[in-house]
mmCIF file of C-alpha atoms in Angstrom:
data_model
loop_
_atom_site.group_PDB
_atom_site.id
_atom_site.type_symbol
_atom_site.label_atom_id
_atom_site.label_comp_id
_atom_site.label_asym_id
_atom_site.label_seq_id
_atom_site.Cartn_x
_atom_site.Cartn_y
_atom_site.Cartn_z
ATOM 1 C CA UNK N 224 12.265 21.352 35.333
ATOM 2 C CA UNK N 225 13.152 23.630 33.195
ATOM 3 C CA UNK N 226 11.159 21.678 29.839
ATOM 4 C CA UNK N 227 10.866 22.937 26.510
ATOM 5 C CA UNK N 228 13.381 25.748 26.480
ATOM 6 C CA UNK N 229 13.990 28.392 23.288
ATOM 7 C CA UNK N 230 15.971 30.846 23.216
ATOM 8 C CA UNK N 231 16.255 33.609 21.749
ATOM 9 C CA UNK N 232 12.629 35.000 22.560
ATOM 10 C CA UNK N 233 13.303 38.031 20.309
ATOM 11 C CA UNK N 234 15.035 38.822 17.199
ATOM 12 C CA UNK N 235 15.353 41.051 13.760
ATOM 13 C CA UNK N 236 17.036 39.831 10.887
ATOM 14 C CA UNK N 237 17.812 41.591 7.769
ATOM 15 C CA UNK N 238 17.381 39.356 5.243
ATOM 16 C CA UNK N 239 20.120 37.202 3.756
ATOM 17 C CA UNK N 240 20.975 36.954 7.241
ATOM 18 C CA UNK N 241 22.232 33.294 8.693
ATOM 19 C CA UNK N 242 20.881 32.329 12.033
ATOM 20 C CA UNK N 243 20.066 29.404 14.070
ATOM 21 C CA UNK N 244 17.340 29.012 16.877
ATOM 22 C CA UNK N 245 17.622 26.777 20.015
ATOM 23 C CA UNK N 246 15.871 24.282 21.410
ATOM 24 C CA UNK N 247 16.342 22.453 23.950
ATOM 25 C CA UNK N 248 14.596 19.755 26.690
ATOM 26 C CA UNK N 249 15.390 17.899 30.318
ATOM 27 C CA UNK N 250 12.744 16.078 30.045
ATOM 28 C CA UNK N 251 14.445 13.319 27.747
ATOM 29 C CA UNK N 252 11.694 13.239 25.308
ATOM 30 C CA UNK N 253 12.364 12.147 21.974
ATOM 31 C CA UNK N 254 10.178 13.878 19.726
ATOM 32 C CA UNK N 255 10.425 16.908 19.194
ATOM 33 C CA UNK N 256 9.419 19.616 16.545
ATOM 34 C CA UNK N 257 9.730 23.333 15.084
ATOM 35 C CA UNK N 258 6.528 25.286 13.791
ATOM 36 C CA UNK N 259 5.772 28.402 12.551
ATOM 37 C CA UNK N 260 2.432 30.770 14.164
ATOM 38 C CA UNK N 261 1.589 33.352 11.448
ATOM 39 C CA UNK N 262 -1.241 35.794 13.080
ATOM 40 C CA UNK N 263 -4.504 34.799 12.653
ATOM 41 C CA UNK N 264 -3.429 30.688 12.082
ATOM 42 C CA UNK N 265 -2.459 27.831 13.658
ATOM 43 C CA UNK N 266 0.480 26.221 14.162
ATOM 44 C CA UNK N 267 2.335 24.237 10.260
ATOM 45 C CA UNK N 268 4.640 22.443 10.882
ATOM 46 C CA UNK N 269 8.180 23.004 9.996
ATOM 47 C CA UNK N 270 10.586 19.822 10.648
ATOM 48 C CA UNK N 271 10.513 16.638 13.276
ATOM 49 C CA UNK N 272 12.839 14.636 14.989
ATOM 50 C CA UNK N 273 11.908 11.120 16.364
ATOM 51 C CA UNK N 274 14.983 10.894 17.717
ATOM 52 C CA UNK N 275 18.911 11.253 18.093
ATOM 53 C CA UNK N 276 20.201 11.587 14.549
ATOM 54 C CA UNK N 277 16.778 10.708 12.971
ATOM 55 C CA UNK N 278 15.083 14.506 11.164
ATOM 56 C CA UNK N 279 11.985 14.660 8.960
ATOM 57 C CA UNK N 280 10.327 17.415 6.820
ATOM 58 C CA UNK N 281 6.813 18.773 8.321
ATOM 59 C CA UNK N 282 4.837 20.697 5.902
ATOM 60 C CA UNK N 283 6.348 23.656 5.423
ATOM 61 C CA UNK N 284 10.423 22.866 5.360
ATOM 62 C CA UNK N 285 11.488 24.846 2.941
ATOM 63 C CA UNK N 286 14.500 27.606 3.745
ATOM 64 C CA UNK N 287 14.890 25.713 7.320
ATOM 65 C CA UNK N 288 17.856 23.090 7.846
ATOM 66 C CA UNK N 289 17.811 21.005 11.461
ATOM 67 C CA UNK N 290 19.634 18.412 13.001
ATOM 68 C CA UNK N 291 19.932 15.974 16.530
ATOM 69 C CA UNK N 292 22.706 14.896 17.846
ATOM 70 C CA UNK N 293 21.532 14.740 21.354
ATOM 71 C CA UNK N 294 18.382 13.411 22.712
ATOM 72 C CA UNK N 295 18.345 17.260 24.826
ATOM 73 C CA UNK N 296 19.315 20.057 22.192
ATOM 74 C CA UNK N 297 17.079 20.666 17.920
ATOM 75 C CA UNK N 298 18.221 23.880 16.241
ATOM 76 C CA UNK N 299 16.737 25.147 13.444
ATOM 77 C CA UNK N 300 18.625 26.819 11.000
ATOM 78 C CA UNK N 301 17.362 29.460 8.627
ATOM 79 C CA UNK N 302 20.726 30.014 5.628
ATOM 80 C CA UNK N 303 19.292 33.243 4.395
ATOM 81 C CA UNK N 304 16.071 34.927 6.337
ATOM 82 C CA UNK N 305 13.630 36.260 3.440
ATOM 83 C CA UNK N 306 10.135 38.436 5.229
ATOM 84 C CA UNK N 307 8.496 35.377 4.355
ATOM 85 C CA UNK N 308 9.684 33.869 7.156
ATOM 86 C CA UNK N 309 8.612 36.556 9.575
ATOM 87 C CA UNK N 310 7.261 34.762 12.504
ATOM 88 C CA UNK N 311 6.826 32.902 16.090
ATOM 89 C CA UNK N 312 8.399 30.003 16.224
ATOM 90 C CA UNK N 313 7.310 27.121 18.561
ATOM 91 C CA UNK N 314 9.462 23.522 19.299
ATOM 92 C CA UNK N 315 7.963 20.497 20.780
ATOM 93 C CA UNK N 316 8.362 18.255 23.008
ATOM 94 C CA UNK N 317 6.823 14.306 23.388
ATOM 95 C CA UNK N 318 7.398 10.914 24.331
ATOM 96 C CA UNK N 319 7.014 8.135 22.251
ATOM 97 C CA UNK N 320 3.949 7.014 24.292
ATOM 98 C CA UNK N 321 0.110 8.618 22.743
ATOM 99 C CA UNK N 322 0.422 12.032 24.256
ATOM 100 C CA UNK N 323 0.708 15.284 24.588
ATOM 101 C CA UNK N 324 3.233 17.934 23.357
ATOM 102 C CA UNK N 325 5.098 20.976 25.527
ATOM 103 C CA UNK N 326 5.966 23.339 24.105
ATOM 104 C CA UNK N 327 8.764 26.531 24.315
ATOM 105 C CA UNK N 328 7.645 30.092 24.984
ATOM 106 C CA UNK N 329 8.255 31.321 21.672
ATOM 107 C CA UNK N 330 10.897 32.912 19.297
ATOM 108 C CA UNK N 331 9.732 35.655 18.556
ATOM 109 C CA UNK N 332 11.379 36.569 14.653
ATOM 110 C CA UNK N 333 11.222 39.529 11.782
ATOM 111 C CA UNK N 334 12.931 38.917 8.753
ATOM 112 C CA UNK N 335 13.439 42.516 7.368
ATOM 113 C CA UNK B 115 -2.736 22.503 4.560
ATOM 114 C CA UNK B 116 -4.020 22.072 8.168
ATOM 115 C CA UNK B 117 -5.892 18.586 9.346
ATOM 116 C CA UNK B 118 -8.097 20.290 11.375
ATOM 117 C CA UNK B 119 -11.031 23.049 11.121
ATOM 118 C CA UNK B 120 -12.006 25.045 13.955
ATOM 119 C CA UNK B 121 -15.260 26.381 14.635
ATOM 120 C CA UNK B 122 -16.517 29.113 15.242
ATOM 121 C CA UNK B 123 -13.258 31.260 14.533
ATOM 122 C CA UNK B 124 -13.987 33.920 17.475
ATOM 123 C CA UNK B 125 -16.427 33.373 20.605
ATOM 124 C CA UNK B 126 -17.741 35.921 22.993
ATOM 125 C CA UNK B 127 -19.687 35.385 25.817
ATOM 126 C CA UNK B 128 -20.464 36.263 29.584
ATOM 127 C CA UNK B 129 -18.665 35.088 32.776
ATOM 128 C CA UNK B 130 -20.585 32.481 33.429
ATOM 129 C CA UNK B 131 -21.529 30.956 30.049
ATOM 130 C CA UNK B 132 -21.221 27.584 28.839
ATOM 131 C CA UNK B 133 -18.176 27.451 25.162
ATOM 132 C CA UNK B 134 -18.230 25.770 22.929
ATOM 133 C CA UNK B 135 -15.935 25.092 20.448
ATOM 134 C CA UNK B 136 -15.891 21.964 16.897
ATOM 135 C CA UNK B 137 -13.342 20.838 15.719
ATOM 136 C CA UNK B 138 -12.867 18.616 12.096
ATOM 137 C CA UNK B 139 -10.869 16.875 9.832
ATOM 138 C CA UNK B 140 -10.274 15.293 7.658
ATOM 139 C CA UNK B 141 -7.674 12.310 8.338
ATOM 140 C CA UNK B 142 -8.010 8.752 10.439
ATOM 141 C CA UNK B 143 -5.970 9.979 13.641
ATOM 142 C CA UNK B 144 -4.949 8.082 16.958
ATOM 143 C CA UNK B 145 -5.926 11.113 18.955
ATOM 144 C CA UNK B 146 -7.494 14.431 18.917
ATOM 145 C CA UNK B 147 -5.823 17.129 21.383
ATOM 146 C CA UNK B 148 -6.773 20.526 22.770
ATOM 147 C CA UNK B 149 -4.489 23.309 23.127
ATOM 148 C CA UNK B 150 -4.825 26.707 24.883
ATOM 149 C CA UNK B 151 -2.287 29.317 24.133
ATOM 150 C CA UNK B 152 -2.147 32.736 26.313
ATOM 151 C CA UNK B 153 -1.897 36.495 23.510
ATOM 152 C CA UNK B 154 1.855 36.165 23.501
ATOM 153 C CA UNK B 155 2.969 32.870 24.968
ATOM 154 C CA UNK B 156 3.337 29.010 24.852
ATOM 155 C CA UNK B 157 0.912 26.757 24.263
ATOM 156 C CA UNK B 158 -0.595 24.685 26.841
ATOM 157 C CA UNK B 159 -1.965 20.854 26.452
ATOM 158 C CA UNK B 160 -5.917 20.714 28.234
ATOM 159 C CA UNK B 161 -6.798 17.576 27.947
ATOM 160 C CA UNK B 162 -5.582 14.711 25.433
ATOM 161 C CA UNK B 163 -8.675 11.992 23.743
ATOM 162 C CA UNK B 164 -7.735 9.143 21.973
ATOM 163 C CA UNK B 165 -9.832 7.545 18.794
ATOM 164 C CA UNK B 166 -11.631 4.891 21.311
ATOM 165 C CA UNK B 167 -12.428 6.829 23.615
ATOM 166 C CA UNK B 168 -15.740 9.019 23.118
ATOM 167 C CA UNK B 169 -16.208 11.878 25.886
ATOM 168 C CA UNK B 170 -13.595 12.812 27.999
ATOM 169 C CA UNK B 171 -14.122 15.061 31.703
ATOM 170 C CA UNK B 172 -11.222 17.217 32.847
ATOM 171 C CA UNK B 173 -12.138 19.827 35.518
ATOM 172 C CA UNK B 174 -15.066 21.722 33.874
ATOM 173 C CA UNK B 175 -14.099 21.235 30.456
ATOM 174 C CA UNK B 176 -15.371 18.423 28.364
ATOM 175 C CA UNK B 177 -14.389 16.433 24.853
ATOM 176 C CA UNK B 178 -16.605 14.540 22.866
ATOM 177 C CA UNK B 179 -14.967 12.796 19.963
ATOM 178 C CA UNK B 180 -17.279 10.972 16.794
ATOM 179 C CA UNK B 181 -14.741 9.381 14.059
ATOM 180 C CA UNK B 182 -17.354 8.489 12.269
ATOM 181 C CA UNK B 183 -17.973 12.499 11.621
ATOM 182 C CA UNK B 184 -14.472 13.406 11.875
ATOM 183 C CA UNK B 185 -15.585 16.481 14.333
ATOM 184 C CA UNK B 186 -14.970 16.422 18.136
ATOM 185 C CA UNK B 187 -16.245 19.429 20.898
ATOM 186 C CA UNK B 188 -14.620 21.113 23.357
ATOM 187 C CA UNK B 189 -16.913 22.744 26.051
ATOM 188 C CA UNK B 190 -15.828 24.880 28.779
ATOM 189 C CA UNK B 191 -18.804 25.279 31.875
ATOM 190 C CA UNK B 192 -18.752 29.002 33.924
ATOM 191 C CA UNK B 193 -16.935 30.760 31.544
ATOM 192 C CA UNK B 194 -14.727 32.925 33.724
ATOM 193 C CA UNK B 195 -12.590 35.503 32.398
ATOM 194 C CA UNK B 196 -9.166 34.371 32.861
ATOM 195 C CA UNK B 197 -10.048 31.166 29.783
ATOM 196 C CA UNK B 198 -10.445 34.196 27.383
ATOM 197 C CA UNK B 199 -7.173 32.968 24.793
ATOM 198 C CA UNK B 200 -7.034 31.223 21.838
ATOM 199 C CA UNK B 201 -7.909 27.167 22.027
ATOM 200 C CA UNK B 202 -6.710 24.923 19.095
ATOM 201 C CA UNK B 203 -6.962 21.568 18.298
ATOM 202 C CA UNK B 204 -4.411 19.085 17.490
ATOM 203 C CA UNK B 205 -4.968 15.746 15.594
ATOM 204 C CA UNK B 206 -1.935 13.700 16.380
ATOM 205 C CA UNK B 207 -1.860 10.487 13.810
ATOM 206 C CA UNK B 208 0.792 7.860 12.479
ATOM 207 C CA UNK B 209 3.787 6.064 14.287
ATOM 208 C CA UNK B 210 5.603 9.695 15.776
ATOM 209 C CA UNK B 211 1.802 10.847 16.017
ATOM 210 C CA UNK B 212 2.514 14.296 14.345
ATOM 211 C CA UNK B 213 -0.338 16.632 15.314
ATOM 212 C CA UNK B 214 -1.167 18.587 12.979
ATOM 213 C CA UNK B 215 -2.722 22.014 14.407
ATOM 214 C CA UNK B 216 -6.665 23.818 13.546
ATOM 215 C CA UNK B 217 -6.586 27.780 12.847
ATOM 216 C CA UNK B 218 -7.783 27.930 16.376
ATOM 217 C CA UNK B 219 -10.984 29.798 18.180
ATOM 218 C CA UNK B 220 -10.323 32.964 20.153
ATOM 219 C CA UNK B 221 -12.188 33.067 23.319
ATOM 220 C CA UNK B 222 -13.270 36.023 24.546
ATOM 221 C CA UNK B 223 -14.817 35.533 27.919
ATOM 222 C CA UNK B 224 -16.072 39.455 29.157
ATOM 223 C CA UNK B 225 -16.944 39.801 33.635
#
């Protein structure tokens, strides 16, 4: 099982550029979410989805868009990158039952 | 703001010693989970304790939950150098069981 796969692993963007971080899971999980992790901090929730076609905002949604057209995929879009978005991004998935989340290996994004 | 707050922020011990990390949270929860993160890697789930449970064991891990004090502790017994990592607590709440993470405890186990 691949679990949760994130691409790319590393990315450098210039301020104002746009890009999409990809996330795919093969566990048929209904719930998927995106987090960012900044140095010395825990993970902060950006956006989440409880199923195909349903998304909602987390703690720090500004500057990010998401959509969920299939159960498997949950891409995160940065419309106009800013240096404050330099971070490590993690995607996670889980089932509707009261269970743990499975995380991808992360995307390290630097905005210059 | 983050739901869970871990204490201590950093912990340094010798191999064979026990390591205890604490987590406090603010609102009602469905469950509390502990995750481990090795440097530069993704998070790995360690153990989940539900709001109606008080203690849970998994191998060398022991988790307690006190909902009246809104706190939890993770005990790692007989630590090994390979346990060196950051440990995060996360509270699950709401119908979606949305996870909110604390800032973590950095554990260093010296041979």
